């Protein structure tokens, strides 16, 4: 069974279609790029998968379940906005996550903080925007979840940290887990992806493996993206 | 080891070539144990599934074999590695020959050029 099944999914805001008739099956053990220009519906899709928005039509099933408390146990979500309290120390937040999620590996989180030179005793409000994003991503990746839904995980961080983050994703990968990464920075993440999903104006315009694109079209995913979404 | 990837060809094909080169050049000699998929993938910053695919291709060619539960190893057949090395050398030579012929050199001239260049290298 696919970890994420989505059929006839639409989200309408009045007459505006944020998502329209999306059908997707995401398998176990894959790293999937959810790619599309700004406003193509990437975040909306991820929010629906996390139960933060309800679909206008269609369904999303995660491990066979509708998004809710049960699915939050197995889904690790990095939202596009930060939701952590500024007055807390990094170490407080680790404790917070430990209480909240049974699958949170606090040792792993500590190691990752150390590698990125982040002091657990620092308060969040003293951290730069990029460092906060790193902390948030560490929290998400330190869970041993079945499905990781990452909304723009590399957008705000420097290229060196970007490499580290991508490596973290690769290292923490296990055969069972699926990782969905939404981004428009394709060139940077192309080599870590198995599959790509192109979204345009809320509709899926292409699903393919990265190797198929390169083999059949002889171009990189980045080049194909520029072609498909040419302004 | 520097891993470089061209953007217009499948990554697994390029991984296969680069791992093959490491076997041929003796980085991983005959009979050596290869790092785990996860470690190699992390070193090359690529998706583990893609790396796995490259290794399976190398297995099909016989350069690499899997011992269940222990890991992957380079073949112990030295002849096979020598053959792979020669094959790769021919590929490179053919590539250069094609270019030199395009430039209008004759066979004799090419031989003379190669010979003098090789002597110069000493």
GROMACS .gro file of C-alpha atoms in nm:
model
  353
    1UNK     CA    1   0.000   0.000   0.000
    2UNK     CA    2   0.120   0.348  -0.082
    3UNK     CA    3   0.211   0.566   0.215
    4UNK     CA    4   0.018   0.856   0.065
    5UNK     CA    5  -0.281   0.815  -0.161
    6UNK     CA    6  -0.460   1.108  -0.299
    7UNK     CA    7  -0.758   1.093  -0.533
    8UNK     CA    8  -0.957   1.365  -0.700
    9UNK     CA    9  -0.820   1.616  -0.454
   10UNK     CA   10  -0.931   1.976  -0.502
   11UNK     CA   11  -0.913   2.285  -0.287
   12UNK     CA   12  -1.113   2.583  -0.400
   13UNK     CA   13  -1.107   2.934  -0.258
   14UNK     CA   14  -1.425   3.077  -0.410
   15UNK     CA   15  -1.364   3.043  -0.780
   16UNK     CA   16  -0.986   3.016  -0.742
   17UNK     CA   17  -0.851   2.663  -0.772
   18UNK     CA   18  -0.559   2.617  -0.534
   19UNK     CA   19  -0.558   2.246  -0.616
   20UNK     CA   20  -0.757   2.073  -0.884
   21UNK     CA   21  -0.820   1.702  -0.928
   22UNK     CA   22  -0.486   1.584  -0.792
   23UNK     CA   23  -0.430   1.208  -0.808
   24UNK     CA   24  -0.109   1.079  -0.657
   25UNK     CA   25   0.025   0.761  -0.504
   26UNK     CA   26   0.350   0.797  -0.316
   27UNK     CA   27   0.532   0.475  -0.238
   28UNK     CA   28   0.742   0.373   0.062
   29UNK     CA   29   1.114   0.440   0.059
   30UNK     CA   30   1.119   0.719  -0.198
   31UNK     CA   31   1.248   1.075  -0.194
   32UNK     CA   32   1.007   1.285  -0.394
   33UNK     CA   33   1.039   1.642  -0.516
   34UNK     CA   34   0.717   1.841  -0.524
   35UNK     CA   35   0.812   2.105  -0.774
   36UNK     CA   36   0.631   2.405  -0.909
   37UNK     CA   37   0.655   2.781  -0.935
   38UNK     CA   38   0.521   3.013  -0.666
   39UNK     CA   39   0.149   2.973  -0.614
   40UNK     CA   40   0.126   2.634  -0.783
   41UNK     CA   41  -0.032   2.466  -0.480
   42UNK     CA   42   0.269   2.297  -0.315
   43UNK     CA   43   0.206   2.431   0.036
   44UNK     CA   44  -0.169   2.385   0.006
   45UNK     CA   45  -0.115   2.020  -0.077
   46UNK     CA   46   0.115   1.966   0.220
   47UNK     CA   47  -0.124   2.147   0.453
   48UNK     CA   48  -0.409   1.923   0.348
   49UNK     CA   49  -0.191   1.617   0.409
   50UNK     CA   50  -0.134   1.746   0.762
   51UNK     CA   51  -0.498   1.821   0.832
   52UNK     CA   52  -0.439   2.197   0.847
   53UNK     CA   53  -0.675   2.251   0.557
   54UNK     CA   54  -0.970   2.042   0.454
   55UNK     CA   55  -1.016   1.944   0.091
   56UNK     CA   56  -1.308   2.087  -0.108
   57UNK     CA   57  -1.331   1.758  -0.294
   58UNK     CA   58  -1.151   1.426  -0.301
   59UNK     CA   59  -0.951   1.246  -0.036
   60UNK     CA   60  -0.603   1.207   0.104
   61UNK     CA   61  -0.512   0.889   0.287
   62UNK     CA   62  -0.189   0.850   0.478
   63UNK     CA   63  -0.109   0.488   0.548
   64UNK     CA   64  -0.478   0.430   0.480
   65UNK     CA   65  -0.597   0.694   0.728
   66UNK     CA   66  -0.751   1.037   0.689
   67UNK     CA   67  -0.520   1.314   0.818
   68UNK     CA   68  -0.570   1.347   1.194
   69UNK     CA   69  -0.416   1.256   1.529
   70UNK     CA   70  -0.322   0.906   1.413
   71UNK     CA   71  -0.142   1.029   1.105
   72UNK     CA   72   0.051   1.293   1.301
   73UNK     CA   73   0.221   1.008   1.484
   74UNK     CA   74   0.382   0.892   1.162
   75UNK     CA   75   0.415   1.216   0.967
   76UNK     CA   76   0.695   1.461   1.037
   77UNK     CA   77   0.604   1.799   0.889
   78UNK     CA   78   0.818   2.103   0.827
   79UNK     CA   79   0.578   2.391   0.768
   80UNK     CA   80   0.671   2.694   0.562
   81UNK     CA   81   0.646   2.917   0.867
   82UNK     CA   82   0.808   2.885   1.204
   83UNK     CA   83   0.578   2.812   1.497
   84UNK     CA   84   0.830   2.784   1.780
   85UNK     CA   85   0.821   3.020   2.074
   86UNK     CA   86   1.099   3.278   2.062
   87UNK     CA   87   1.162   3.281   2.438
   88UNK     CA   88   1.247   2.912   2.449
   89UNK     CA   89   1.597   2.771   2.446
   90UNK     CA   90   1.688   2.522   2.177
   91UNK     CA   91   1.721   2.255   2.448
   92UNK     CA   92   1.370   2.338   2.578
   93UNK     CA   93   1.231   2.274   2.235
   94UNK     CA   94   1.406   1.940   2.211
   95UNK     CA   95   1.237   1.843   2.539
   96UNK     CA   96   0.908   1.970   2.400
   97UNK     CA   97   0.940   1.748   2.094
   98UNK     CA   98   1.046   1.453   2.307
   99UNK     CA   99   0.722   1.490   2.506
  100UNK     CA  100   0.510   1.529   2.197
  101UNK     CA  101   0.643   1.260   1.967
  102UNK     CA  102   0.726   0.905   2.073
  103UNK     CA  103   0.954   0.866   1.770
  104UNK     CA  104   1.168   1.172   1.847
  105UNK     CA  105   1.534   1.073   1.873
  106UNK     CA  106   1.682   1.337   2.103
  107UNK     CA  107   2.034   1.198   2.066
  108UNK     CA  108   2.020   1.237   1.692
  109UNK     CA  109   1.892   1.593   1.728
  110UNK     CA  110   2.181   1.673   1.960
  111UNK     CA  111   2.433   1.537   1.710
  112UNK     CA  112   2.287   1.742   1.429
  113UNK     CA  113   2.290   2.061   1.638
  114UNK     CA  114   2.652   1.994   1.717
  115UNK     CA  115   2.746   1.942   1.349
  116UNK     CA  116   2.587   2.272   1.258
  117UNK     CA  117   2.750   2.451   1.552
  118UNK     CA  118   2.423   2.542   1.718
  119UNK     CA  119   2.440   2.586   2.094
  120UNK     CA  120   2.147   2.409   2.266
  121UNK     CA  121   2.152   2.675   2.540
  122UNK     CA  122   2.083   2.962   2.300
  123UNK     CA  123   1.743   3.119   2.305
  124UNK     CA  124   1.558   3.114   1.976
  125UNK     CA  125   1.517   3.491   1.966
  126UNK     CA  126   1.896   3.531   1.956
  127UNK     CA  127   1.929   3.309   1.649
  128UNK     CA  128   1.938   3.432   1.291
  129UNK     CA  129   1.656   3.346   1.056
  130UNK     CA  130   1.865   3.083   0.879
  131UNK     CA  131   1.975   2.921   1.207
  132UNK     CA  132   1.613   2.904   1.325
  133UNK     CA  133   1.528   2.724   1.004
  134UNK     CA  134   1.809   2.479   1.067
  135UNK     CA  135   1.681   2.411   1.420
  136UNK     CA  136   1.335   2.350   1.288
  137UNK     CA  137   1.458   2.112   1.023
  138UNK     CA  138   1.667   1.923   1.279
  139UNK     CA  139   1.356   1.878   1.493
  140UNK     CA  140   1.169   1.737   1.198
  141UNK     CA  141   1.447   1.508   1.075
  142UNK     CA  142   1.527   1.375   1.422
  143UNK     CA  143   1.191   1.202   1.428
  144UNK     CA  144   1.182   0.845   1.305
  145UNK     CA  145   0.872   0.898   1.100
  146UNK     CA  146   0.724   0.705   0.809
  147UNK     CA  147   0.654   1.015   0.604
  148UNK     CA  148   0.842   1.344   0.605
  149UNK     CA  149   0.667   1.638   0.445
  150UNK     CA  150   0.913   1.922   0.405
  151UNK     CA  151   0.785   2.255   0.280
  152UNK     CA  152   1.079   2.452   0.134
  153UNK     CA  153   1.344   2.306   0.367
  154UNK     CA  154   1.641   2.465   0.193
  155UNK     CA  155   1.504   2.801   0.085
  156UNK     CA  156   1.646   3.018   0.360
  157UNK     CA  157   1.979   2.859   0.442
  158UNK     CA  158   2.326   2.909   0.299
  159UNK     CA  159   2.467   2.664   0.039
  160UNK     CA  160   2.698   2.489   0.288
  161UNK     CA  161   2.411   2.422   0.525
  162UNK     CA  162   2.200   2.321   0.227
  163UNK     CA  163   2.451   2.047   0.148
  164UNK     CA  164   2.448   1.938   0.511
  165UNK     CA  165   2.070   1.928   0.517
  166UNK     CA  166   2.050   1.723   0.200
  167UNK     CA  167   2.308   1.487   0.343
  168UNK     CA  168   2.105   1.462   0.661
  169UNK     CA  169   1.806   1.361   0.455
  170UNK     CA  170   2.010   1.096   0.275
  171UNK     CA  171   2.170   0.964   0.594
  172UNK     CA  172   1.845   0.941   0.784
  173UNK     CA  173   1.672   0.779   0.497
  174UNK     CA  174   1.548   0.431   0.562
  175UNK     CA  175   1.382   0.182   0.332
  176UNK     CA  176   1.044   0.241   0.490
  177UNK     CA  177   1.032   0.617   0.502
  178UNK     CA  178   0.920   0.849   0.228
  179UNK     CA  179   1.036   1.207   0.205
  180UNK     CA  180   0.847   1.474   0.014
  181UNK     CA  181   1.040   1.796  -0.046
  182UNK     CA  182   0.866   2.095  -0.193
  183UNK     CA  183   1.093   2.350  -0.352
  184UNK     CA  184   1.172   2.553  -0.656
  185UNK     CA  185   1.550   2.519  -0.600
  186UNK     CA  186   1.569   2.214  -0.820
  187UNK     CA  187   1.931   2.210  -0.928
  188UNK     CA  188   2.039   2.181  -0.564
  189UNK     CA  189   1.827   1.882  -0.476
  190UNK     CA  190   1.798   1.697  -0.803
  191UNK     CA  191   2.057   1.434  -0.721
  192UNK     CA  192   1.884   1.328  -0.401
  193UNK     CA  193   1.544   1.275  -0.561
  194UNK     CA  194   1.391   0.951  -0.686
  195UNK     CA  195   1.076   1.100  -0.831
  196UNK     CA  196   0.940   1.438  -0.920
  197UNK     CA  197   0.589   1.578  -0.932
  198UNK     CA  198   0.538   1.901  -1.127
  199UNK     CA  199   0.251   2.120  -1.015
  200UNK     CA  200   0.111   2.410  -1.216
  201UNK     CA  201  -0.187   2.620  -1.112
  202UNK     CA  202  -0.293   2.347  -0.871
  203UNK     CA  203  -0.278   2.066  -1.126
  204UNK     CA  204  -0.027   1.785  -1.161
  205UNK     CA  205   0.135   1.825  -1.502
  206UNK     CA  206   0.404   1.558  -1.474
  207UNK     CA  207   0.509   1.269  -1.254
  208UNK     CA  208   0.827   1.084  -1.338
  209UNK     CA  209   1.143   0.938  -1.197
  210UNK     CA  210   1.448   1.161  -1.225
  211UNK     CA  211   1.636   0.895  -1.420
  212UNK     CA  212   1.356   0.864  -1.674
  213UNK     CA  213   1.365   1.236  -1.742
  214UNK     CA  214   1.740   1.228  -1.798
  215UNK     CA  215   1.732   0.907  -1.997
  216UNK     CA  216   1.438   0.987  -2.222
  217UNK     CA  217   1.467   1.360  -2.260
  218UNK     CA  218   1.843   1.396  -2.216
  219UNK     CA  219   1.806   1.696  -1.988
  220UNK     CA  220   1.822   1.758  -1.616
  221UNK     CA  221   1.504   1.803  -1.413
  222UNK     CA  222   1.610   2.164  -1.365
  223UNK     CA  223   1.628   2.218  -1.742
  224UNK     CA  224   1.295   2.044  -1.796
  225UNK     CA  225   1.135   2.258  -1.525
  226UNK     CA  226   1.257   2.575  -1.694
  227UNK     CA  227   1.113   2.451  -2.021
  228UNK     CA  228   0.774   2.347  -1.881
  229UNK     CA  229   0.729   2.659  -1.670
  230UNK     CA  230   0.878   2.911  -1.911
  231UNK     CA  231   0.722   3.251  -1.845
  232UNK     CA  232   3.721   1.122  -0.446
  233UNK     CA  233   3.537   1.398  -0.622
  234UNK     CA  234   3.198   1.307  -0.750
  235UNK     CA  235   3.089   1.507  -1.050
  236UNK     CA  236   2.770   1.469  -1.243
  237UNK     CA  237   2.669   1.596  -1.582
  238UNK     CA  238   2.316   1.722  -1.601
  239UNK     CA  239   2.207   1.553  -1.922
  240UNK     CA  240   2.261   1.187  -1.833
  241UNK     CA  241   2.104   0.962  -1.570
  242UNK     CA  242   2.286   0.988  -1.238
  243UNK     CA  243   2.297   0.613  -1.182
  244UNK     CA  244   2.490   0.567  -1.509
  245UNK     CA  245   2.744   0.823  -1.398
  246UNK     CA  246   2.770   0.668  -1.052
  247UNK     CA  247   2.831   0.333  -1.214
  248UNK     CA  248   3.113   0.477  -1.424
  249UNK     CA  249   3.275   0.647  -1.128
  250UNK     CA  250   3.260   0.343  -0.902
  251UNK     CA  251   3.397   0.132  -1.186
  252UNK     CA  252   3.685   0.376  -1.218
  253UNK     CA  253   3.760   0.339  -0.847
  254UNK     CA  254   3.771  -0.038  -0.888
  255UNK     CA  255   3.994  -0.018  -1.195
  256UNK     CA  256   4.231   0.230  -1.036
  257UNK     CA  257   4.265   0.019  -0.725
  258UNK     CA  258   4.085   0.242  -0.477
  259UNK     CA  259   3.873  -0.066  -0.421
  260UNK     CA  260   4.097  -0.358  -0.528
  261UNK     CA  261   3.990  -0.712  -0.614
  262UNK     CA  262   3.807  -0.872  -0.323
  263UNK     CA  263   3.773  -0.548  -0.127
  264UNK     CA  264   3.457  -0.476   0.065
  265UNK     CA  265   3.265  -0.176  -0.062
  266UNK     CA  266   3.123   0.082   0.177
  267UNK     CA  267   2.752   0.049   0.250
  268UNK     CA  268   2.499   0.201   0.014
  269UNK     CA  269   2.417   0.460   0.276
  270UNK     CA  270   2.781   0.562   0.323
  271UNK     CA  271   2.856   0.577  -0.047
  272UNK     CA  272   2.536   0.770  -0.113
  273UNK     CA  273   2.617   1.015   0.158
  274UNK     CA  274   2.971   1.061   0.026
  275UNK     CA  275   2.846   1.127  -0.326
  276UNK     CA  276   2.547   1.327  -0.196
  277UNK     CA  277   2.305   1.122  -0.398
  278UNK     CA  278   1.987   0.934  -0.334
  279UNK     CA  279   2.056   0.587  -0.185
  280UNK     CA  280   1.812   0.425  -0.428
  281UNK     CA  281   2.005   0.570  -0.720
  282UNK     CA  282   2.331   0.443  -0.580
  283UNK     CA  283   2.177   0.103  -0.522
  284UNK     CA  284   2.073   0.097  -0.887
  285UNK     CA  285   2.432   0.171  -0.995
  286UNK     CA  286   2.565  -0.113  -0.779
  287UNK     CA  287   2.308  -0.355  -0.915
  288UNK     CA  288   2.423  -0.269  -1.267
  289UNK     CA  289   2.783  -0.335  -1.167
  290UNK     CA  290   2.670  -0.664  -1.017
  291UNK     CA  291   2.507  -0.758  -1.343
  292UNK     CA  292   2.835  -0.691  -1.520
  293UNK     CA  293   3.009  -0.913  -1.265
  294UNK     CA  294   3.246  -0.652  -1.124
  295UNK     CA  295   3.072  -0.652  -0.789
  296UNK     CA  296   2.896  -0.923  -0.593
  297UNK     CA  297   2.677  -0.934  -0.286
  298UNK     CA  298   2.726  -1.166   0.002
  299UNK     CA  299   2.400  -1.184   0.185
  300UNK     CA  300   2.398  -1.000   0.517
  301UNK     CA  301   2.770  -0.920   0.495
  302UNK     CA  302   2.781  -0.663   0.219
  303UNK     CA  303   2.906  -0.594  -0.128
  304UNK     CA  304   3.250  -0.684  -0.254
  305UNK     CA  305   3.463  -0.620  -0.559
  306UNK     CA  306   3.504  -0.935  -0.767
  307UNK     CA  307   3.805  -1.152  -0.684
  308UNK     CA  308   3.857  -1.221  -1.054
  309UNK     CA  309   4.153  -0.998  -1.140
  310UNK     CA  310   4.116  -1.076  -1.510
  311UNK     CA  311   3.771  -0.924  -1.511
  312UNK     CA  312   3.908  -0.602  -1.366
  313UNK     CA  313   4.192  -0.598  -1.618
  314UNK     CA  314   3.939  -0.646  -1.898
  315UNK     CA  315   3.721  -0.365  -1.767
  316UNK     CA  316   4.026  -0.145  -1.748
  317UNK     CA  317   4.122  -0.223  -2.105
  318UNK     CA  318   3.768  -0.165  -2.225
  319UNK     CA  319   3.764   0.176  -2.063
  320UNK     CA  320   4.103   0.259  -2.215
  321UNK     CA  321   3.976   0.166  -2.562
  322UNK     CA  322   3.672   0.386  -2.513
  323UNK     CA  323   3.894   0.681  -2.430
  324UNK     CA  324   4.129   0.611  -2.719
  325UNK     CA  325   3.844   0.582  -2.966
  326UNK     CA  326   3.709   0.911  -2.842
  327UNK     CA  327   4.042   1.086  -2.902
  328UNK     CA  328   4.101   0.910  -3.234
  329UNK     CA  329   3.767   1.028  -3.362
  330UNK     CA  330   3.855   1.386  -3.279
  331UNK     CA  331   4.201   1.368  -3.433
  332UNK     CA  332   4.063   1.214  -3.752
  333UNK     CA  333   3.807   1.491  -3.766
  334UNK     CA  334   4.093   1.738  -3.743
  335UNK     CA  335   4.241   1.578  -4.057
  336UNK     CA  336   4.531   1.379  -3.916
  337UNK     CA  337   4.631   1.055  -4.085
  338UNK     CA  338   4.682   0.732  -3.891
  339UNK     CA  339   5.058   0.759  -3.920
  340UNK     CA  340   5.061   1.116  -3.800
  341UNK     CA  341   4.845   1.024  -3.502
  342UNK     CA  342   5.078   0.742  -3.404
  343UNK     CA  343   5.378   0.973  -3.428
  344UNK     CA  344   5.202   1.240  -3.223
  345UNK     CA  345   5.104   0.996  -2.950
  346UNK     CA  346   5.451   0.849  -2.938
  347UNK     CA  347   5.628   1.183  -2.905
  348UNK     CA  348   5.381   1.297  -2.637
  349UNK     CA  349   5.428   0.980  -2.434
  350UNK     CA  350   5.807   1.018  -2.452
  351UNK     CA  351   5.776   1.379  -2.340
  352UNK     CA  352   5.589   1.271  -2.026
  353UNK     CA  353   5.894   1.102  -1.876
   0.00000   0.00000   0.00000
